[in-house]
PDB file of C-alpha atoms in Angstrom:
ATOM      1  CA  UNK A   1    -152.420 -94.800 118.858  1.00  0.00           C
ATOM      2  CA  UNK A   2    -152.190 -92.103 116.165  1.00  0.00           C
ATOM      3  CA  UNK A   3    -152.792 -88.476 117.192  1.00  0.00           C
ATOM      4  CA  UNK A   4    -152.090 -86.591 120.408  1.00  0.00           C
ATOM      5  CA  UNK A   5    -148.965 -86.595 122.557  1.00  0.00           C
ATOM      6  CA  UNK A   6    -146.796 -89.691 122.835  1.00  0.00           C
ATOM      7  CA  UNK A   7    -144.234 -90.324 125.560  1.00  0.00           C
ATOM      8  CA  UNK A   8    -141.210 -92.341 124.353  1.00  0.00           C
ATOM      9  CA  UNK A   9    -139.481 -94.867 126.632  1.00  0.00           C
ATOM     10  CA  UNK A  10    -137.050 -96.957 124.619  1.00  0.00           C
ATOM     11  CA  UNK A  11    -136.053 -98.139 121.164  1.00  0.00           C
ATOM     12  CA  UNK A  12    -135.824-101.809 120.166  1.00  0.00           C
ATOM     13  CA  UNK A  13    -135.266-103.697 116.946  1.00  0.00           C
ATOM     14  CA  UNK A  14    -138.258-104.323 114.737  1.00  0.00           C
ATOM     15  CA  UNK A  15    -137.996-108.049 114.233  1.00  0.00           C
ATOM     16  CA  UNK A  16    -140.785-108.058 111.670  1.00  0.00           C
ATOM     17  CA  UNK A  17    -143.047-110.146 113.884  1.00  0.00           C
ATOM     18  CA  UNK A  18    -146.582-109.046 114.783  1.00  0.00           C
ATOM     19  CA  UNK A  19    -146.635-106.377 117.496  1.00  0.00           C
ATOM     20  CA  UNK A  20    -148.068-108.723 120.097  1.00  0.00           C
ATOM     21  CA  UNK A  21    -145.073-111.033 119.576  1.00  0.00           C
ATOM     22  CA  UNK A  22    -142.372-108.444 120.310  1.00  0.00           C
ATOM     23  CA  UNK A  23    -140.509-109.657 123.401  1.00  0.00           C
ATOM     24  CA  UNK A  24    -140.412-106.156 124.886  1.00  0.00           C
ATOM     25  CA  UNK A  25    -144.177-105.673 124.521  1.00  0.00           C
ATOM     26  CA  UNK A  26    -144.953-109.114 125.890  1.00  0.00           C
ATOM     27  CA  UNK A  27    -143.039-108.218 129.042  1.00  0.00           C
ATOM     28  CA  UNK A  28    -144.974-104.935 129.335  1.00  0.00           C
ATOM     29  CA  UNK A  29    -148.475-106.403 129.238  1.00  0.00           C
ATOM     30  CA  UNK A  30    -149.035-105.718 132.953  1.00  0.00           C
ATOM     31  CA  UNK A  31    -146.926-102.534 133.185  1.00  0.00           C
ATOM     32  CA  UNK A  32    -148.268 -99.000 132.775  1.00  0.00           C
ATOM     33  CA  UNK A  33    -146.409 -95.857 131.814  1.00  0.00           C
ATOM     34  CA  UNK A  34    -145.906 -92.408 133.331  1.00  0.00           C
ATOM     35  CA  UNK A  35    -149.578 -91.495 132.936  1.00  0.00           C
ATOM     36  CA  UNK A  36    -150.938 -94.935 133.758  1.00  0.00           C
ATOM     37  CA  UNK A  37    -151.217 -95.704 130.039  1.00  0.00           C
ATOM     38  CA  UNK A  38    -150.489 -98.964 128.212  1.00  0.00           C
ATOM     39  CA  UNK A  39    -147.261 -99.053 126.222  1.00  0.00           C
ATOM     40  CA  UNK A  40    -147.360 -99.739 122.491  1.00  0.00           C
ATOM     41  CA  UNK A  41    -144.777-100.040 119.710  1.00  0.00           C
ATOM     42  CA  UNK A  42    -144.469 -97.729 116.698  1.00  0.00           C
ATOM     43  CA  UNK A  43    -142.348 -99.220 113.920  1.00  0.00           C
ATOM     44  CA  UNK A  44    -140.216 -97.473 111.331  1.00  0.00           C
ATOM     45  CA  UNK A  45    -137.076 -98.260 109.314  1.00  0.00           C
ATOM     46  CA  UNK A  46    -136.290-101.511 111.072  1.00  0.00           C
ATOM     47  CA  UNK A  47    -136.717-100.028 114.549  1.00  0.00           C
ATOM     48  CA  UNK A  48    -139.584 -99.769 117.007  1.00  0.00           C
ATOM     49  CA  UNK A  49    -140.098 -97.184 119.726  1.00  0.00           C
ATOM     50  CA  UNK A  50    -142.000 -98.150 122.878  1.00  0.00           C
ATOM     51  CA  UNK A  51    -144.359 -95.295 123.704  1.00  0.00           C
ATOM     52  CA  UNK A  52    -147.633 -94.395 125.354  1.00  0.00           C
ATOM     53  CA  UNK A  53    -150.356 -91.763 124.952  1.00  0.00           C
ATOM     54  CA  UNK A  54    -150.138 -89.008 127.591  1.00  0.00           C
ATOM     55  CA  UNK A  55    -152.488 -86.089 128.388  1.00  0.00           C
ATOM     56  CA  UNK A  56    -151.664 -82.605 127.091  1.00  0.00           C
ATOM     57  CA  UNK A  57    -152.572 -80.972 130.421  1.00  0.00           C
ATOM     58  CA  UNK A  58    -149.496 -82.610 131.951  1.00  0.00           C
ATOM     59  CA  UNK A  59    -147.145 -83.285 129.040  1.00  0.00           C
ATOM     60  CA  UNK A  60    -147.597 -80.441 126.572  1.00  0.00           C
ATOM     61  CA  UNK A  61    -144.521 -78.196 126.471  1.00  0.00           C
ATOM     62  CA  UNK A  62    -145.682 -75.507 128.913  1.00  0.00           C
ATOM     63  CA  UNK A  63    -147.323 -77.756 131.530  1.00  0.00           C
ATOM     64  CA  UNK A  64    -144.456 -80.243 131.356  1.00  0.00           C
ATOM     65  CA  UNK A  65    -141.900 -77.514 132.029  1.00  0.00           C
ATOM     66  CA  UNK A  66    -143.801 -76.489 135.149  1.00  0.00           C
ATOM     67  CA  UNK A  67    -144.351 -80.095 136.219  1.00  0.00           C
ATOM     68  CA  UNK A  68    -140.632 -80.840 136.051  1.00  0.00           C
ATOM     69  CA  UNK A  69    -140.089 -78.310 138.837  1.00  0.00           C
ATOM     70  CA  UNK A  70    -142.240 -80.441 141.144  1.00  0.00           C
ATOM     71  CA  UNK A  71    -139.688 -82.852 142.610  1.00  0.00           C
ATOM     72  CA  UNK A  72    -142.275 -85.331 143.876  1.00  0.00           C
ATOM     73  CA  UNK A  73    -143.986 -85.489 140.476  1.00  0.00           C
ATOM     74  CA  UNK A  74    -140.636 -85.759 138.710  1.00  0.00           C
ATOM     75  CA  UNK A  75    -139.565 -88.630 140.959  1.00  0.00           C
ATOM     76  CA  UNK A  76    -142.795 -90.530 140.290  1.00  0.00           C
ATOM     77  CA  UNK A  77    -142.399 -89.999 136.543  1.00  0.00           C
ATOM     78  CA  UNK A  78    -138.752 -91.112 136.618  1.00  0.00           C
ATOM     79  CA  UNK A  79    -139.665 -94.275 138.504  1.00  0.00           C
ATOM     80  CA  UNK A  80    -142.437 -95.119 136.024  1.00  0.00           C
ATOM     81  CA  UNK A  81    -140.108 -94.423 133.094  1.00  0.00           C
ATOM     82  CA  UNK A  82    -137.421 -96.699 134.547  1.00  0.00           C
ATOM     83  CA  UNK A  83    -139.956 -99.412 135.343  1.00  0.00           C
ATOM     84  CA  UNK A  84    -141.032 -99.549 131.689  1.00  0.00           C
ATOM     85  CA  UNK A  85    -137.469 -99.545 130.361  1.00  0.00           C
ATOM     86  CA  UNK A  86    -136.167-102.160 132.783  1.00  0.00           C
ATOM     87  CA  UNK A  87    -139.155-104.453 132.292  1.00  0.00           C
ATOM     88  CA  UNK A  88    -138.803-104.253 128.520  1.00  0.00           C
ATOM     89  CA  UNK A  89    -135.062-104.839 128.772  1.00  0.00           C
ATOM     90  CA  UNK A  90    -135.270-107.831 131.077  1.00  0.00           C
ATOM     91  CA  UNK A  91    -135.141-110.288 128.173  1.00  0.00           C
ATOM     92  CA  UNK A  92    -134.237-108.172 125.138  1.00  0.00           C
ATOM     93  CA  UNK A  93    -131.913-105.341 124.139  1.00  0.00           C
ATOM     94  CA  UNK A  94    -133.434-101.874 124.551  1.00  0.00           C
ATOM     95  CA  UNK A  95    -131.972 -98.397 124.145  1.00  0.00           C
ATOM     96  CA  UNK A  96    -133.467 -96.074 126.782  1.00  0.00           C
ATOM     97  CA  UNK A  97    -134.798 -92.750 125.543  1.00  0.00           C
ATOM     98  CA  UNK A  98    -134.064 -89.612 127.530  1.00  0.00           C
ATOM     99  CA  UNK A  99    -136.502 -88.899 130.358  1.00  0.00           C
ATOM    100  CA  UNK A 100    -139.483 -86.678 129.395  1.00  0.00           C
ATOM    101  CA  UNK A 101    -139.185 -87.188 125.626  1.00  0.00           C
ATOM    102  CA  UNK A 102    -142.613 -86.309 124.211  1.00  0.00           C
ATOM    103  CA  UNK A 103    -143.554 -86.399 120.515  1.00  0.00           C
ATOM    104  CA  UNK A 104    -146.555 -85.213 118.518  1.00  0.00           C
ATOM    105  CA  UNK A 105    -148.411 -88.390 117.597  1.00  0.00           C
ATOM    106  CA  UNK A 106    -147.058 -91.454 115.865  1.00  0.00           C
ATOM    107  CA  UNK A 107    -145.605 -89.317 113.091  1.00  0.00           C
ATOM    108  CA  UNK A 108    -143.443 -87.538 115.643  1.00  0.00           C
ATOM    109  CA  UNK A 109    -142.212 -90.912 116.930  1.00  0.00           C
ATOM    110  CA  UNK A 110    -141.339 -91.996 113.395  1.00  0.00           C
ATOM    111  CA  UNK A 111    -139.398 -88.772 112.844  1.00  0.00           C
ATOM    112  CA  UNK A 112    -137.460 -89.476 116.034  1.00  0.00           C
ATOM    113  CA  UNK A 113    -136.569 -92.956 114.742  1.00  0.00           C
ATOM    114  CA  UNK A 114    -135.570 -91.590 111.327  1.00  0.00           C
ATOM    115  CA  UNK A 115    -133.400 -88.835 112.796  1.00  0.00           C
ATOM    116  CA  UNK A 116    -131.639 -91.167 115.224  1.00  0.00           C
ATOM    117  CA  UNK A 117    -131.666 -94.293 113.074  1.00  0.00           C
ATOM    118  CA  UNK A 118    -127.883 -94.649 112.743  1.00  0.00           C
ATOM    119  CA  UNK A 119    -127.287 -93.917 116.421  1.00  0.00           C
ATOM    120  CA  UNK A 120    -130.013 -96.310 117.604  1.00  0.00           C
ATOM    121  CA  UNK A 121    -128.924 -99.121 115.256  1.00  0.00           C
ATOM    122  CA  UNK A 122    -125.276 -98.747 116.278  1.00  0.00           C
ATOM    123  CA  UNK A 123    -126.168 -98.858 119.975  1.00  0.00           C
ATOM    124  CA  UNK A 124    -128.334-101.951 119.494  1.00  0.00           C
ATOM    125  CA  UNK A 125    -125.465-103.685 117.666  1.00  0.00           C
ATOM    126  CA  UNK A 126    -122.997-102.858 120.456  1.00  0.00           C
ATOM    127  CA  UNK A 127    -125.257-103.655 123.379  1.00  0.00           C
ATOM    128  CA  UNK A 128    -127.062-106.771 122.197  1.00  0.00           C
ATOM    129  CA  UNK A 129    -126.855-109.426 124.902  1.00  0.00           C
ATOM    130  CA  UNK A 130    -125.429-107.063 127.498  1.00  0.00           C
ATOM    131  CA  UNK A 131    -126.769-105.500 130.691  1.00  0.00           C
ATOM    132  CA  UNK A 132    -125.655-102.848 133.139  1.00  0.00           C
ATOM    133  CA  UNK A 133    -124.786-103.531 136.762  1.00  0.00           C
ATOM    134  CA  UNK A 134    -124.361-100.733 139.281  1.00  0.00           C
ATOM    135  CA  UNK A 135    -121.931-100.890 142.196  1.00  0.00           C
ATOM    136  CA  UNK A 136    -121.752 -98.348 144.992  1.00  0.00           C
ATOM    137  CA  UNK A 137    -119.309 -98.454 147.872  1.00  0.00           C
ATOM    138  CA  UNK A 138    -119.581 -96.441 151.055  1.00  0.00           C
ATOM    139  CA  UNK A 139    -117.009 -95.881 153.748  1.00  0.00           C
ATOM    140  CA  UNK A 140    -118.314 -97.856 156.698  1.00  0.00           C
ATOM    141  CA  UNK A 141    -118.466 -95.835 159.940  1.00  0.00           C
ATOM    142  CA  UNK A 142    -115.528 -96.576 162.265  1.00  0.00           C
ATOM    143  CA  UNK A 143    -116.216 -98.777 165.276  1.00  0.00           C
ATOM    144  CA  UNK A 144    -116.758 -96.888 168.533  1.00  0.00           C
ATOM    145  CA  UNK A 145    -113.546 -96.342 170.452  1.00  0.00           C
ATOM    146  CA  UNK A 146    -113.060 -96.557 174.166  1.00  0.00           C
ATOM    147  CA  UNK A 147    -112.096 -93.148 175.562  1.00  0.00           C
ATOM    148  CA  UNK A 148    -108.574 -93.027 176.981  1.00  0.00           C
ATOM    149  CA  UNK A 149    -108.057 -92.844 180.724  1.00  0.00           C
ATOM    150  CA  UNK A 150    -108.962 -89.444 182.026  1.00  0.00           C
ATOM    151  CA  UNK A 151    -110.995 -88.534 178.936  1.00  0.00           C
ATOM    152  CA  UNK A 152    -114.184 -88.337 180.971  1.00  0.00           C
ATOM    153  CA  UNK A 153    -112.587 -85.574 183.032  1.00  0.00           C
ATOM    154  CA  UNK A 154    -110.849 -83.864 180.102  1.00  0.00           C
ATOM    155  CA  UNK A 155    -111.120 -80.173 179.333  1.00  0.00           C
ATOM    156  CA  UNK A 156    -114.057 -80.792 176.953  1.00  0.00           C
ATOM    157  CA  UNK A 157    -116.162 -82.512 179.607  1.00  0.00           C
ATOM    158  CA  UNK A 158    -118.549 -80.823 182.026  1.00  0.00           C
ATOM    159  CA  UNK A 159    -116.889 -79.860 185.267  1.00  0.00           C
ATOM    160  CA  UNK A 160    -113.326 -80.296 183.996  1.00  0.00           C
ATOM    161  CA  UNK A 161    -112.460 -76.671 184.717  1.00  0.00           C
ATOM    162  CA  UNK A 162    -113.839 -77.013 188.257  1.00  0.00           C
ATOM    163  CA  UNK A 163    -111.217 -79.550 189.307  1.00  0.00           C
ATOM    164  CA  UNK A 164    -108.123 -79.164 187.083  1.00  0.00           C
ATOM    165  CA  UNK A 165    -105.970 -81.047 189.595  1.00  0.00           C
ATOM    166  CA  UNK A 166    -108.287 -84.000 190.050  1.00  0.00           C
ATOM    167  CA  UNK A 167    -106.690 -87.455 189.741  1.00  0.00           C
ATOM    168  CA  UNK A 168    -106.918 -88.808 186.177  1.00  0.00           C
ATOM    169  CA  UNK A 169    -107.838 -85.441 184.669  1.00  0.00           C
ATOM    170  CA  UNK A 170    -106.562 -84.851 181.120  1.00  0.00           C
ATOM    171  CA  UNK A 171    -104.395 -81.782 180.602  1.00  0.00           C
ATOM    172  CA  UNK A 172    -105.060 -79.363 177.764  1.00  0.00           C
ATOM    173  CA  UNK A 173    -101.906 -80.560 176.001  1.00  0.00           C
ATOM    174  CA  UNK A 174    -102.969 -84.209 176.289  1.00  0.00           C
ATOM    175  CA  UNK A 175    -106.404 -83.329 174.979  1.00  0.00           C
ATOM    176  CA  UNK A 176    -104.959 -81.620 171.888  1.00  0.00           C
ATOM    177  CA  UNK A 177    -102.671 -84.577 171.275  1.00  0.00           C
ATOM    178  CA  UNK A 178    -105.622 -86.945 171.467  1.00  0.00           C
ATOM    179  CA  UNK A 179    -107.646 -84.869 169.021  1.00  0.00           C
ATOM    180  CA  UNK A 180    -104.706 -84.732 166.597  1.00  0.00           C
ATOM    181  CA  UNK A 181    -104.282 -88.499 166.791  1.00  0.00           C
ATOM    182  CA  UNK A 182    -107.995 -88.962 166.104  1.00  0.00           C
ATOM    183  CA  UNK A 183    -107.813 -86.720 163.033  1.00  0.00           C
ATOM    184  CA  UNK A 184    -104.763 -88.558 161.716  1.00  0.00           C
ATOM    185  CA  UNK A 185    -106.466 -91.921 162.248  1.00  0.00           C
ATOM    186  CA  UNK A 186    -109.554 -90.674 160.380  1.00  0.00           C
ATOM    187  CA  UNK A 187    -107.393 -89.466 157.475  1.00  0.00           C
ATOM    188  CA  UNK A 188    -105.658 -92.846 157.280  1.00  0.00           C
ATOM    189  CA  UNK A 189    -109.012 -94.567 157.329  1.00  0.00           C
ATOM    190  CA  UNK A 190    -110.340 -92.425 154.460  1.00  0.00           C
ATOM    191  CA  UNK A 191    -107.179 -93.173 152.510  1.00  0.00           C
ATOM    192  CA  UNK A 192    -107.587 -96.902 153.101  1.00  0.00           C
ATOM    193  CA  UNK A 193    -111.243 -96.919 152.027  1.00  0.00           C
ATOM    194  CA  UNK A 194    -110.494 -94.963 148.846  1.00  0.00           C
ATOM    195  CA  UNK A 195    -107.698 -97.405 147.999  1.00  0.00           C
ATOM    196  CA  UNK A 196    -110.073-100.323 148.642  1.00  0.00           C
ATOM    197  CA  UNK A 197    -112.641 -98.680 146.361  1.00  0.00           C
ATOM    198  CA  UNK A 198    -110.042 -98.343 143.593  1.00  0.00           C
ATOM    199  CA  UNK A 199    -109.189-102.025 143.997  1.00  0.00           C
ATOM    200  CA  UNK A 200    -112.869-103.018 143.770  1.00  0.00           C
ATOM    201  CA  UNK A 201    -113.320-100.909 140.632  1.00  0.00           C
ATOM    202  CA  UNK A 202    -110.158-102.270 138.995  1.00  0.00           C
ATOM    203  CA  UNK A 203    -111.181-105.864 139.720  1.00  0.00           C
ATOM    204  CA  UNK A 204    -114.733-105.459 138.430  1.00  0.00           C
ATOM    205  CA  UNK A 205    -113.574-103.545 135.352  1.00  0.00           C
ATOM    206  CA  UNK A 206    -111.596-106.648 134.388  1.00  0.00           C
ATOM    207  CA  UNK A 207    -114.820-108.693 134.407  1.00  0.00           C
ATOM    208  CA  UNK A 208    -116.838-106.167 132.388  1.00  0.00           C
ATOM    209  CA  UNK A 209    -116.681-105.061 128.775  1.00  0.00           C
ATOM    210  CA  UNK A 210    -116.939-101.440 129.839  1.00  0.00           C
ATOM    211  CA  UNK A 211    -116.903 -99.552 133.117  1.00  0.00           C
ATOM    212  CA  UNK A 212    -118.182 -96.068 133.786  1.00  0.00           C
ATOM    213  CA  UNK A 213    -117.443 -93.960 136.875  1.00  0.00           C
ATOM    214  CA  UNK A 214    -120.196 -91.599 137.972  1.00  0.00           C
ATOM    215  CA  UNK A 215    -119.771 -88.706 140.431  1.00  0.00           C
ATOM    216  CA  UNK A 216    -120.243 -89.616 144.103  1.00  0.00           C
ATOM    217  CA  UNK A 217    -123.840 -89.442 145.243  1.00  0.00           C
ATOM    218  CA  UNK A 218    -124.971 -86.331 147.088  1.00  0.00           C
ATOM    219  CA  UNK A 219    -126.171 -87.501 150.524  1.00  0.00           C
ATOM    220  CA  UNK A 220    -128.862 -84.800 150.439  1.00  0.00           C
ATOM    221  CA  UNK A 221    -130.411 -86.532 147.440  1.00  0.00           C
ATOM    222  CA  UNK A 222    -129.610 -90.162 148.221  1.00  0.00           C
ATOM    223  CA  UNK A 223    -130.501 -89.981 151.905  1.00  0.00           C
ATOM    224  CA  UNK A 224    -127.347 -91.990 152.711  1.00  0.00           C
ATOM    225  CA  UNK A 225    -125.038 -90.240 155.173  1.00  0.00           C
ATOM    226  CA  UNK A 226    -122.029 -92.557 154.702  1.00  0.00           C
ATOM    227  CA  UNK A 227    -119.367 -91.235 152.369  1.00  0.00           C
ATOM    228  CA  UNK A 228    -119.806 -92.553 148.800  1.00  0.00           C
ATOM    229  CA  UNK A 229    -116.327 -93.580 147.586  1.00  0.00           C
ATOM    230  CA  UNK A 230    -117.378 -95.548 144.479  1.00  0.00           C
ATOM    231  CA  UNK A 231    -120.326 -95.028 142.146  1.00  0.00           C
ATOM    232  CA  UNK A 232    -119.800 -97.071 139.002  1.00  0.00           C
ATOM    233  CA  UNK A 233    -121.622 -98.861 136.202  1.00  0.00           C
ATOM    234  CA  UNK A 234    -120.388-101.997 134.456  1.00  0.00           C
ATOM    235  CA  UNK A 235    -121.418-103.387 131.078  1.00  0.00           C
ATOM    236  CA  UNK A 236    -121.597-107.182 131.364  1.00  0.00           C
ATOM    237  CA  UNK A 237    -122.745-109.967 129.077  1.00  0.00           C
ATOM    238  CA  UNK A 238    -126.000-111.491 130.275  1.00  0.00           C
ATOM    239  CA  UNK A 239    -124.436-114.930 130.555  1.00  0.00           C
ATOM    240  CA  UNK A 240    -121.647-113.514 132.751  1.00  0.00           C
ATOM    241  CA  UNK A 241    -123.993-111.743 135.157  1.00  0.00           C
ATOM    242  CA  UNK A 242    -124.120-114.471 137.808  1.00  0.00           C
ATOM    243  CA  UNK A 243    -120.326-114.633 137.980  1.00  0.00           C
ATOM    244  CA  UNK A 244    -120.084-110.846 138.152  1.00  0.00           C
ATOM    245  CA  UNK A 245    -122.577-110.639 141.026  1.00  0.00           C
ATOM    246  CA  UNK A 246    -120.747-113.433 142.862  1.00  0.00           C
ATOM    247  CA  UNK A 247    -117.452-111.575 142.515  1.00  0.00           C
ATOM    248  CA  UNK A 248    -119.005-108.397 143.944  1.00  0.00           C
ATOM    249  CA  UNK A 249    -120.114-110.393 146.972  1.00  0.00           C
ATOM    250  CA  UNK A 250    -116.611-111.780 147.446  1.00  0.00           C
ATOM    251  CA  UNK A 251    -115.060-108.313 147.277  1.00  0.00           C
ATOM    252  CA  UNK A 252    -117.590-106.976 149.762  1.00  0.00           C
ATOM    253  CA  UNK A 253    -116.568-109.679 152.224  1.00  0.00           C
ATOM    254  CA  UNK A 254    -112.873-108.881 151.844  1.00  0.00           C
ATOM    255  CA  UNK A 255    -113.185-105.123 152.400  1.00  0.00           C
ATOM    256  CA  UNK A 256    -114.859-104.612 155.801  1.00  0.00           C
ATOM    257  CA  UNK A 257    -114.028-100.891 155.652  1.00  0.00           C
ATOM    258  CA  UNK A 258    -116.454-100.618 152.732  1.00  0.00           C
ATOM    259  CA  UNK A 259    -120.189-101.215 152.482  1.00  0.00           C
ATOM    260  CA  UNK A 260    -120.692-102.448 148.916  1.00  0.00           C
ATOM    261  CA  UNK A 261    -124.086-102.342 147.173  1.00  0.00           C
ATOM    262  CA  UNK A 262    -124.922-104.117 143.906  1.00  0.00           C
ATOM    263  CA  UNK A 263    -127.926-103.120 141.779  1.00  0.00           C
ATOM    264  CA  UNK A 264    -129.210-104.498 138.507  1.00  0.00           C
ATOM    265  CA  UNK A 265    -129.244-105.893 136.024  1.00  0.00           C
ATOM    266  CA  UNK A 266    -130.518-102.800 134.224  1.00  0.00           C
ATOM    267  CA  UNK A 267    -130.906-101.666 130.660  1.00  0.00           C
ATOM    268  CA  UNK A 268    -127.520-100.159 129.660  1.00  0.00           C
ATOM    269  CA  UNK A 269    -128.338 -96.538 130.563  1.00  0.00           C
ATOM    270  CA  UNK A 270    -124.682 -95.564 131.021  1.00  0.00           C
ATOM    271  CA  UNK A 271    -123.444 -97.057 127.753  1.00  0.00           C
ATOM    272  CA  UNK A 272    -125.932 -96.079 125.058  1.00  0.00           C
ATOM    273  CA  UNK A 273    -123.909 -93.255 123.462  1.00  0.00           C
ATOM    274  CA  UNK A 274    -120.673 -93.887 121.592  1.00  0.00           C
ATOM    275  CA  UNK A 275    -117.991 -91.185 121.751  1.00  0.00           C
ATOM    276  CA  UNK A 276    -115.112 -91.000 119.311  1.00  0.00           C
ATOM    277  CA  UNK A 277    -112.618 -91.163 122.170  1.00  0.00           C
ATOM    278  CA  UNK A 278    -112.859 -92.675 125.617  1.00  0.00           C
ATOM    279  CA  UNK A 279    -113.259 -90.279 128.508  1.00  0.00           C
ATOM    280  CA  UNK A 280    -110.927 -90.347 131.496  1.00  0.00           C
ATOM    281  CA  UNK A 281    -113.551 -91.903 133.732  1.00  0.00           C
ATOM    282  CA  UNK A 282    -114.271 -94.854 131.462  1.00  0.00           C
ATOM    283  CA  UNK A 283    -112.287 -98.041 131.145  1.00  0.00           C
ATOM    284  CA  UNK A 284    -112.295-100.983 128.758  1.00  0.00           C
ATOM    285  CA  UNK A 285    -111.500-104.491 129.912  1.00  0.00           C
ATOM    286  CA  UNK A 286    -108.075-105.424 128.499  1.00  0.00           C
ATOM    287  CA  UNK A 287    -109.302-108.766 127.169  1.00  0.00           C
ATOM    288  CA  UNK A 288    -112.106-107.162 125.149  1.00  0.00           C
ATOM    289  CA  UNK A 289    -111.743-105.578 121.714  1.00  0.00           C
ATOM    290  CA  UNK A 290    -113.959-104.336 118.952  1.00  0.00           C
ATOM    291  CA  UNK A 291    -117.187-102.382 119.229  1.00  0.00           C
ATOM    292  CA  UNK A 292    -118.422-103.514 122.629  1.00  0.00           C
ATOM    293  CA  UNK A 293    -117.830-100.207 124.438  1.00  0.00           C
ATOM    294  CA  UNK A 294    -119.968 -97.164 124.928  1.00  0.00           C
ATOM    295  CA  UNK A 295    -120.441 -94.349 127.398  1.00  0.00           C
ATOM    296  CA  UNK A 296    -122.810 -91.621 128.374  1.00  0.00           C
TER     297      UNK A 296
END
C-alpha cells in the first residue's frame, strides 16, 4: 500500500513487532473496510495508523462530498468504519480517527501521524486498558388506565351530545377535571423518570473513570418513540467491565419507570480528546485522580 487514496480508521501504538503480529491487525484479518478493502498498518514515529486503500471515484474530495449527502451510503460507511475500529479495539487500545478521513497515499498517513503525534500518544497513555460503555434510558410508556365511570359517555365520545342527561354521562366540567388530572399525572411521571435517570447516571459515574453526557437521541433518527432521558458514555477499565454491566442490570431492575439499554464495550470514542478544563456535561469519579479523563 503506497500510492492512491487511503482511508484512516484508528491509531495504535507501534510495538516494534512485525506487522502481522500487531494485535489490532490480527483481529482484523477477516474484517474489511468501507470499500471492502483489507486493513493494513502504516508506521511512523512510534505510532501506527490502521488504513485501507479506497477508490478515487468514491473517496476523492469532490465525489466524497457528494456521497456524504446520501444518507444510506453514509450509514453503510459509518457502520463499516465502526466495525473496523471496534474489532481492532477489542483486545488493544485504539484511538478512533474521525469518520471519512482520507489521505493521499502512505505519505499522507505519515504526515497525519506526525502532525497529531503528541495528541495521539497522550490519548493512548490515558486510555490504555480502558473501554467505553454506553447507557441509554427511556421513559417507559405508562400502563393503560381504566376509564372512570361515565367516561364512555363523556363529551368527547360519539353520541355524548345526543343524550346529555343519560345516566352515568360525564359533564363537561368533570371531563375537564379528568383531563387536568391526567396532565398532572403525566408531568409527575416525567419528573420521576428524569430523577431516576439522574440517579442511574450518578451511580454509574461512581463506577467509571469518566462519564460523558450526550444530547438526547432524536426519535426521527433513532426510530425509538419513547422519550430518551439519559444518553451517556462511561470510561471503564477493562477488568471492571463485568461489574459495571452487572450494576447496570441491577439499576434497570430497580427503576421500572425506565427502560435501560447497555451497549459496548466500545473503543473510547467519547474520551479521545483532552480539554484543558472539564465541560459541564462531564464528570470524574471522585475516587479517581491523575490523567485518566478525557472528553470529546
